[in-house]
PDB file of N, CA and C in Angstrom:
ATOM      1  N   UNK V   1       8.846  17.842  12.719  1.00 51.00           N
ATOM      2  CA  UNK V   1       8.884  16.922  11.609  1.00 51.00           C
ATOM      3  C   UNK V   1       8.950  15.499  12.154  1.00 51.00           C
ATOM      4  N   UNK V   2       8.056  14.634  11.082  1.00 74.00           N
ATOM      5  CA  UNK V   2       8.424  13.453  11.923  1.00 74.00           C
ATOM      6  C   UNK V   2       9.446  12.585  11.180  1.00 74.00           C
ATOM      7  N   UNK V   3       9.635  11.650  12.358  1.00 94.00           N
ATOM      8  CA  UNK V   3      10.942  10.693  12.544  1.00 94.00           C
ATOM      9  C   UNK V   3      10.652   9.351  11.534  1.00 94.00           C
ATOM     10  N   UNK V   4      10.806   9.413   9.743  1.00 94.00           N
ATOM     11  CA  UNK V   4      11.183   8.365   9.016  1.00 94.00           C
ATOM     12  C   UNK V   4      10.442   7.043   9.607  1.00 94.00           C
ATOM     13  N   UNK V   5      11.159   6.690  10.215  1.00 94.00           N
ATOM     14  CA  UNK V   5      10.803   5.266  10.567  1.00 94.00           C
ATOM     15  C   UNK V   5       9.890   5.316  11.496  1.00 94.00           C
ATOM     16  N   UNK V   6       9.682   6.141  12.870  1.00 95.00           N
ATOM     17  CA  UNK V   6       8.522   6.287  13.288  1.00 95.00           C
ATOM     18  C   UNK V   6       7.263   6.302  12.036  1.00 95.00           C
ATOM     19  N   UNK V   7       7.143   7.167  10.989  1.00 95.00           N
ATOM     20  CA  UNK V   7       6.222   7.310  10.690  1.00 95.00           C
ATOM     21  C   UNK V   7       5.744   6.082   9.447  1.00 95.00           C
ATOM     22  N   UNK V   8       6.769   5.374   9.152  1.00 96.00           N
ATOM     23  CA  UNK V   8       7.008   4.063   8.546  1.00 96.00           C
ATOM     24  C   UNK V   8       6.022   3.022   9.443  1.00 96.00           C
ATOM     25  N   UNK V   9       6.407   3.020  10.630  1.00 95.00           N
ATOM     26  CA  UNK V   9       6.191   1.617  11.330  1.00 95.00           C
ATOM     27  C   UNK V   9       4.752   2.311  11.745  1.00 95.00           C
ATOM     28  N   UNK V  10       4.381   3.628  12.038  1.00 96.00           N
ATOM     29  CA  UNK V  10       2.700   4.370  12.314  1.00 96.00           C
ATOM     30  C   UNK V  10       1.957   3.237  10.766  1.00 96.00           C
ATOM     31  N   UNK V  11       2.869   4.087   9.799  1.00 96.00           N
ATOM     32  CA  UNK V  11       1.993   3.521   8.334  1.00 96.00           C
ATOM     33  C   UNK V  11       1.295   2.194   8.441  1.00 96.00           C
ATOM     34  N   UNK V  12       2.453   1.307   8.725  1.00 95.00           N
ATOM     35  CA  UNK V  12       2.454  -0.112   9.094  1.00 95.00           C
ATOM     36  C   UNK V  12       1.474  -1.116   9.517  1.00 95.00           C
ATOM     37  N   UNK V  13       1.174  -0.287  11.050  1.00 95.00           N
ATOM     38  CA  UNK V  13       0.353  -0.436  11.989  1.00 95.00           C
ATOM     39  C   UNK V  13      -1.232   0.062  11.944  1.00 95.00           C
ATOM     40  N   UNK V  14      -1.200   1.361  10.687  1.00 96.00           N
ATOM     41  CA  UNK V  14      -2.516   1.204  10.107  1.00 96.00           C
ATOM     42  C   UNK V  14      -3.081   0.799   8.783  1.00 96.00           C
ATOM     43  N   UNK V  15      -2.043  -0.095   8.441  1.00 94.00           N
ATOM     44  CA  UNK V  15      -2.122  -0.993   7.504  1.00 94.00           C
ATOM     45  C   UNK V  15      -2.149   0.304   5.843  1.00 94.00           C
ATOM     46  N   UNK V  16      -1.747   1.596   6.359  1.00 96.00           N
ATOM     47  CA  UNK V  16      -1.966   2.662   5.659  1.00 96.00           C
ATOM     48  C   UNK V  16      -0.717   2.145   3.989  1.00 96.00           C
ATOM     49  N   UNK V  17      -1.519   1.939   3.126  1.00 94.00           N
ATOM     50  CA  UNK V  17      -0.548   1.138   2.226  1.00 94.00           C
ATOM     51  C   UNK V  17       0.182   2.898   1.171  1.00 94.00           C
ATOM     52  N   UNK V  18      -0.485   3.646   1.273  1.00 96.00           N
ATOM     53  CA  UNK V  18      -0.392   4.673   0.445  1.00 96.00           C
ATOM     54  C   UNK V  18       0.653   5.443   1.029  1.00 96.00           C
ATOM     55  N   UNK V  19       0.706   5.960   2.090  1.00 96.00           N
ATOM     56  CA  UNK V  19       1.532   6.134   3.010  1.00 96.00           C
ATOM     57  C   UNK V  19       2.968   5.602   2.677  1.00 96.00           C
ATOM     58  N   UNK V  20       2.704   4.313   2.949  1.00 96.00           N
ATOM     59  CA  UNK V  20       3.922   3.527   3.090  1.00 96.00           C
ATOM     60  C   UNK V  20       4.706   3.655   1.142  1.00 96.00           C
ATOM     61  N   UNK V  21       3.932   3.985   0.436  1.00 95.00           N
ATOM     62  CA  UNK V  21       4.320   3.639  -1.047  1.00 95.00           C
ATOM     63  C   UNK V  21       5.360   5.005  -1.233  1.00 95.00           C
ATOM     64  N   UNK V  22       4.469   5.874  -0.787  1.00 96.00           N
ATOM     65  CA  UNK V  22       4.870   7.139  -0.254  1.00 96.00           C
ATOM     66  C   UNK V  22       6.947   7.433  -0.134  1.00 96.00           C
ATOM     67  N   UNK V  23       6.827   6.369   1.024  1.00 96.00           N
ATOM     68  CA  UNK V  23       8.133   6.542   1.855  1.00 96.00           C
ATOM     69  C   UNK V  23       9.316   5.511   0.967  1.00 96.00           C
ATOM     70  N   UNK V  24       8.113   4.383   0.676  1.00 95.00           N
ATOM     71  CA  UNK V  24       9.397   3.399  -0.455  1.00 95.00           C
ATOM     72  C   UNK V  24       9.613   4.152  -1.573  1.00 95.00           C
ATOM     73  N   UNK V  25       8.665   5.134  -2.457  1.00 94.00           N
ATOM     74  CA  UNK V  25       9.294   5.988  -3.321  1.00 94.00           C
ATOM     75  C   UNK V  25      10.501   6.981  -3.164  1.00 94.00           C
ATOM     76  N   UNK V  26      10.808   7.113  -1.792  1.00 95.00           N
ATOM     77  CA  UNK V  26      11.579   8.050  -0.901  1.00 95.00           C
ATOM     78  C   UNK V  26      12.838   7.213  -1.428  1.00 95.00           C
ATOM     79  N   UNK V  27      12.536   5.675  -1.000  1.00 93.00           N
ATOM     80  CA  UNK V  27      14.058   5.237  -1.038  1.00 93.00           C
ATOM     81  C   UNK V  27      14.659   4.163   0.501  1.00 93.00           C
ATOM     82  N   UNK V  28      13.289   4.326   0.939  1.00 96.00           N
ATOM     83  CA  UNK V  28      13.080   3.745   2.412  1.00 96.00           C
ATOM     84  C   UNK V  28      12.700   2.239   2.280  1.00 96.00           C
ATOM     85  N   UNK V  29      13.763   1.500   2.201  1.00 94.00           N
ATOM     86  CA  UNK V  29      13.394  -0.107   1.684  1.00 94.00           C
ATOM     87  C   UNK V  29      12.916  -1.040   3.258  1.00 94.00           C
ATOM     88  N   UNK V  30      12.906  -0.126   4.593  1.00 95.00           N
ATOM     89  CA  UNK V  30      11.719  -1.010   5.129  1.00 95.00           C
ATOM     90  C   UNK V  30      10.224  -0.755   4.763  1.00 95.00           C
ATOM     91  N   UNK V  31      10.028   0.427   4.570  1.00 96.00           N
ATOM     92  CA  UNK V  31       8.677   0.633   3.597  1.00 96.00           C
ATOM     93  C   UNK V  31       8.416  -0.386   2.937  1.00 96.00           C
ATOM     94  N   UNK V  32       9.327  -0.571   2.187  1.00 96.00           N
ATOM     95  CA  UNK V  32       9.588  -1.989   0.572  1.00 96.00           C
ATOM     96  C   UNK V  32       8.887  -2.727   1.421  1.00 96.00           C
ATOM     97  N   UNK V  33       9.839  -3.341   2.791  1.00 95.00           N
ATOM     98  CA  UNK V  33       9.223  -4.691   3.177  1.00 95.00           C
ATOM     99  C   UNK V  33       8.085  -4.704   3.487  1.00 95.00           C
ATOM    100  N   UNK V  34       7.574  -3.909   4.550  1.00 96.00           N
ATOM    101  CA  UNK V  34       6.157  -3.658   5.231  1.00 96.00           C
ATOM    102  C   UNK V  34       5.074  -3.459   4.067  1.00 96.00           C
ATOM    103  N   UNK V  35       5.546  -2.912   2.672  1.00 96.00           N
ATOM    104  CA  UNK V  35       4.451  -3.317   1.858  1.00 96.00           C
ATOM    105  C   UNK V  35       4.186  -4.818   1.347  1.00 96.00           C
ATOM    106  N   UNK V  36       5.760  -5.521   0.965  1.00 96.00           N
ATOM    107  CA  UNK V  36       5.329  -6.801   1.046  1.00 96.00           C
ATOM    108  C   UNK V  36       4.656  -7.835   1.619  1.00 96.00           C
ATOM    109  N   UNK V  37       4.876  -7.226   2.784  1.00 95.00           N
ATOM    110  CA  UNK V  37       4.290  -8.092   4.293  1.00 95.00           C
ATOM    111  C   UNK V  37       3.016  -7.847   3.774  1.00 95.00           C
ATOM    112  N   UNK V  38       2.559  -6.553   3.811  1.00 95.00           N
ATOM    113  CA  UNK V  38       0.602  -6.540   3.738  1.00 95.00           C
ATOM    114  C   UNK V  38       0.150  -7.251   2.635  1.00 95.00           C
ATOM    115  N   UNK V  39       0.778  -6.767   1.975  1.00 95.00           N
ATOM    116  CA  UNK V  39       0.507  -7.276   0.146  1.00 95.00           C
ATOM    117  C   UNK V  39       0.195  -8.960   0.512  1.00 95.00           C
ATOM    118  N   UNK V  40       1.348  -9.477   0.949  1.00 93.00           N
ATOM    119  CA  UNK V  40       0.983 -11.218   1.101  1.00 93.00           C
ATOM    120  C   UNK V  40       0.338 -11.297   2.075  1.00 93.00           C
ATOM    121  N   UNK V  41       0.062 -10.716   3.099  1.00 93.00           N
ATOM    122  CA  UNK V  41      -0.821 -11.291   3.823  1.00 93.00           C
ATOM    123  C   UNK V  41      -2.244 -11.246   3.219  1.00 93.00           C
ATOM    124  N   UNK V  42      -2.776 -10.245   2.644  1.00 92.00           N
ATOM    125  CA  UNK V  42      -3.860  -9.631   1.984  1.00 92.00           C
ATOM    126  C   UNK V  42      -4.138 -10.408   0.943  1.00 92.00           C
ATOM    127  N   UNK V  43      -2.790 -11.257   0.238  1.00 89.00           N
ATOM    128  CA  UNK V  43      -2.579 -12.135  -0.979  1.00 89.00           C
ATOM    129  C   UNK V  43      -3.425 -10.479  -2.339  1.00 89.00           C
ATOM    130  N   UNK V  44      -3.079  -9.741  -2.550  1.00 93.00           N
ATOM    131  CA  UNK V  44      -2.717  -8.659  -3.219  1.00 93.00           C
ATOM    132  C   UNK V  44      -2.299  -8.666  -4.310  1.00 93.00           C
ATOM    133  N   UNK V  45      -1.836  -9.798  -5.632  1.00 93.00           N
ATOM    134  CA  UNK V  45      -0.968  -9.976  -6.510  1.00 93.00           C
ATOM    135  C   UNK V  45      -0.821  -8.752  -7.338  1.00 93.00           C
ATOM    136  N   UNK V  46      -1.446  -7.625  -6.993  1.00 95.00           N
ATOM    137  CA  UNK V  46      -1.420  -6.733  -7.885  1.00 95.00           C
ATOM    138  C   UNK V  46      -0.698  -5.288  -6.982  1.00 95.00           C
ATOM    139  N   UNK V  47      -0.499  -5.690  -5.918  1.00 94.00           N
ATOM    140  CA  UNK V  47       0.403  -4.891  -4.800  1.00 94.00           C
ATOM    141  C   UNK V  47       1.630  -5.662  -5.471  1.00 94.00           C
ATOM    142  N   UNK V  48       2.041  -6.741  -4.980  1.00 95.00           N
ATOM    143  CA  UNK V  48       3.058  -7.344  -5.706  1.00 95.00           C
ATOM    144  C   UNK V  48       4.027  -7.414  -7.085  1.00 95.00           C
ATOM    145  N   UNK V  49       3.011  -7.832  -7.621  1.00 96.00           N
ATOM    146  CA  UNK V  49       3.350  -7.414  -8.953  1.00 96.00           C
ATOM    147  C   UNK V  49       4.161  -5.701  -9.160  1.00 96.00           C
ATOM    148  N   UNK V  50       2.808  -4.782  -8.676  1.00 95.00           N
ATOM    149  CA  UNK V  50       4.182  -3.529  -8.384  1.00 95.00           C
ATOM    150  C   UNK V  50       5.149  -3.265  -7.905  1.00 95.00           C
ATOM    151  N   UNK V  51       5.290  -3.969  -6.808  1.00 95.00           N
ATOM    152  CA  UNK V  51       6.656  -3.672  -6.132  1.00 95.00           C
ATOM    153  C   UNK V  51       7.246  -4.729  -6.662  1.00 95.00           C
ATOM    154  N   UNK V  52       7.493  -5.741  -7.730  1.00 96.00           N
ATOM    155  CA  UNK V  52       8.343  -6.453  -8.213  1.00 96.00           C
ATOM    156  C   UNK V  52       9.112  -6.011  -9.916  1.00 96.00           C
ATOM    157  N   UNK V  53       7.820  -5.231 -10.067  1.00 96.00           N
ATOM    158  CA  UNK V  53       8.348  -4.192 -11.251  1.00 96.00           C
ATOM    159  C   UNK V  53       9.222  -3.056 -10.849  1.00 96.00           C
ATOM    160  N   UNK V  54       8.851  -2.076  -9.855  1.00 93.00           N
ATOM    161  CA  UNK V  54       9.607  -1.349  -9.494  1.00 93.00           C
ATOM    162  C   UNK V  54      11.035  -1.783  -8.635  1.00 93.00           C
ATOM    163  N   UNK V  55      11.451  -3.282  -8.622  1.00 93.00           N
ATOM    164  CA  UNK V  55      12.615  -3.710  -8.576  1.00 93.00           C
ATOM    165  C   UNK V  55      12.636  -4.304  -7.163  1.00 93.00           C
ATOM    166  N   UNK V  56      11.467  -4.637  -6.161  1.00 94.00           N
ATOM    167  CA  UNK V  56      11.663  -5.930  -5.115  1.00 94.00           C
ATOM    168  C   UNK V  56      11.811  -6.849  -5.179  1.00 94.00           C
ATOM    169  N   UNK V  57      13.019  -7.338  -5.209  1.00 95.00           N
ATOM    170  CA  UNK V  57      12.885  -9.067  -5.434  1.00 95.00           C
ATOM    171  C   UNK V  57      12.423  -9.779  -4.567  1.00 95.00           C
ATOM    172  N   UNK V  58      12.068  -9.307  -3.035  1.00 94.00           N
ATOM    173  CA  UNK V  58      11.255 -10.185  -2.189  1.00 94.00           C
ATOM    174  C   UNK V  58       9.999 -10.269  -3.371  1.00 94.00           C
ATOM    175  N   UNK V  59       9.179  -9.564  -3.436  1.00 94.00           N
ATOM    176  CA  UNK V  59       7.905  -9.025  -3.970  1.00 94.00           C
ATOM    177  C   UNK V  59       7.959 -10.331  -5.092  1.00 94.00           C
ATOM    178  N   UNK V  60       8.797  -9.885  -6.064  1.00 95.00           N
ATOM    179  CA  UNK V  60       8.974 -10.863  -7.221  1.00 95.00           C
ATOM    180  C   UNK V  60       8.990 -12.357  -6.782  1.00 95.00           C
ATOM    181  N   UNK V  61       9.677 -13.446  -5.543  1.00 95.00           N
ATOM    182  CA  UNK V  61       9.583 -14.284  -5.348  1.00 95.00           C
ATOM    183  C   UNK V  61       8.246 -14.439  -4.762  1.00 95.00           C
ATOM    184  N   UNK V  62       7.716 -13.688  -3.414  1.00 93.00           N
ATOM    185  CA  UNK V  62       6.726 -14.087  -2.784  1.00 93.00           C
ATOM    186  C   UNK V  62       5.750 -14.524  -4.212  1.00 93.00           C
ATOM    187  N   UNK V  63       5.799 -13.635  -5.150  1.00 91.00           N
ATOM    188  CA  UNK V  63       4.390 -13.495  -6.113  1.00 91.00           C
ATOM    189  C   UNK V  63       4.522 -14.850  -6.691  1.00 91.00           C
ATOM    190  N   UNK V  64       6.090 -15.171  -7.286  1.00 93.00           N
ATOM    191  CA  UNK V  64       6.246 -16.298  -7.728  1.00 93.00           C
ATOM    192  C   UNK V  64       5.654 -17.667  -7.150  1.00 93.00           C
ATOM    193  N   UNK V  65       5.609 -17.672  -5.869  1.00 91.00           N
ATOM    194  CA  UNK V  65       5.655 -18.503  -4.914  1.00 91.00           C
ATOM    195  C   UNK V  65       3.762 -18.477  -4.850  1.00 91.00           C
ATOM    196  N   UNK V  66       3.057 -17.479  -4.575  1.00 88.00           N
ATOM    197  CA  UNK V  66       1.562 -17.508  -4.666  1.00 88.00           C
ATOM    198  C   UNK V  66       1.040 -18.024  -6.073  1.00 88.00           C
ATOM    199  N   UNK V  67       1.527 -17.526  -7.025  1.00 85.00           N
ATOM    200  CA  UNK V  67       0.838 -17.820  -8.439  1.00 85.00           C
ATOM    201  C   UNK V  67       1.334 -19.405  -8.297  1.00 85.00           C
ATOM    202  N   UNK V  68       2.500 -19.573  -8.109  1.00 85.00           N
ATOM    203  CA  UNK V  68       2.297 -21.211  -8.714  1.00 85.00           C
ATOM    204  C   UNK V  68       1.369 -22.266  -7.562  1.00 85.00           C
ATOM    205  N   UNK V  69       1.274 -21.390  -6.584  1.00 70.00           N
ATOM    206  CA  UNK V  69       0.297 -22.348  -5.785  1.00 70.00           C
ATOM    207  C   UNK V  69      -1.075 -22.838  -6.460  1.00 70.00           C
TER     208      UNK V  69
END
């Protein structure tokens, strides 16, 4: 079986976003982050937007912070 966060930071590294949604549904809030990270880098507002509904408040500011740009 694999090792949580090994397979978190694999997700990560192949930018595998489904994966990773996967593991934050688990309850795994570096998942949370590493989706935020892609999401803004990608500028994604609709990655965002989900993970700010489902209760990220990084997610919720970053988005805040892109839209009013």
């Amino acid at each position: 079986m694999t090792d949580p966060e090994e397979a978190i930071e694999l997700a990560a590294e192949r930018g595998d976003t489904a994966e990773l949604r996967k593991w934050a549904a688990e309850g795994y809030s570096d998942a949370v982050d590493l989706l935020v990270e892609l999401a803004t880098e990608r500028e994604d507002l609709d990655e965002l937007r989900r993970l700010a509904e489902e209760g990220s408040r990084t997610a919720a500011e970053v988005l805040a912070e892109l839209e009013g740009e």
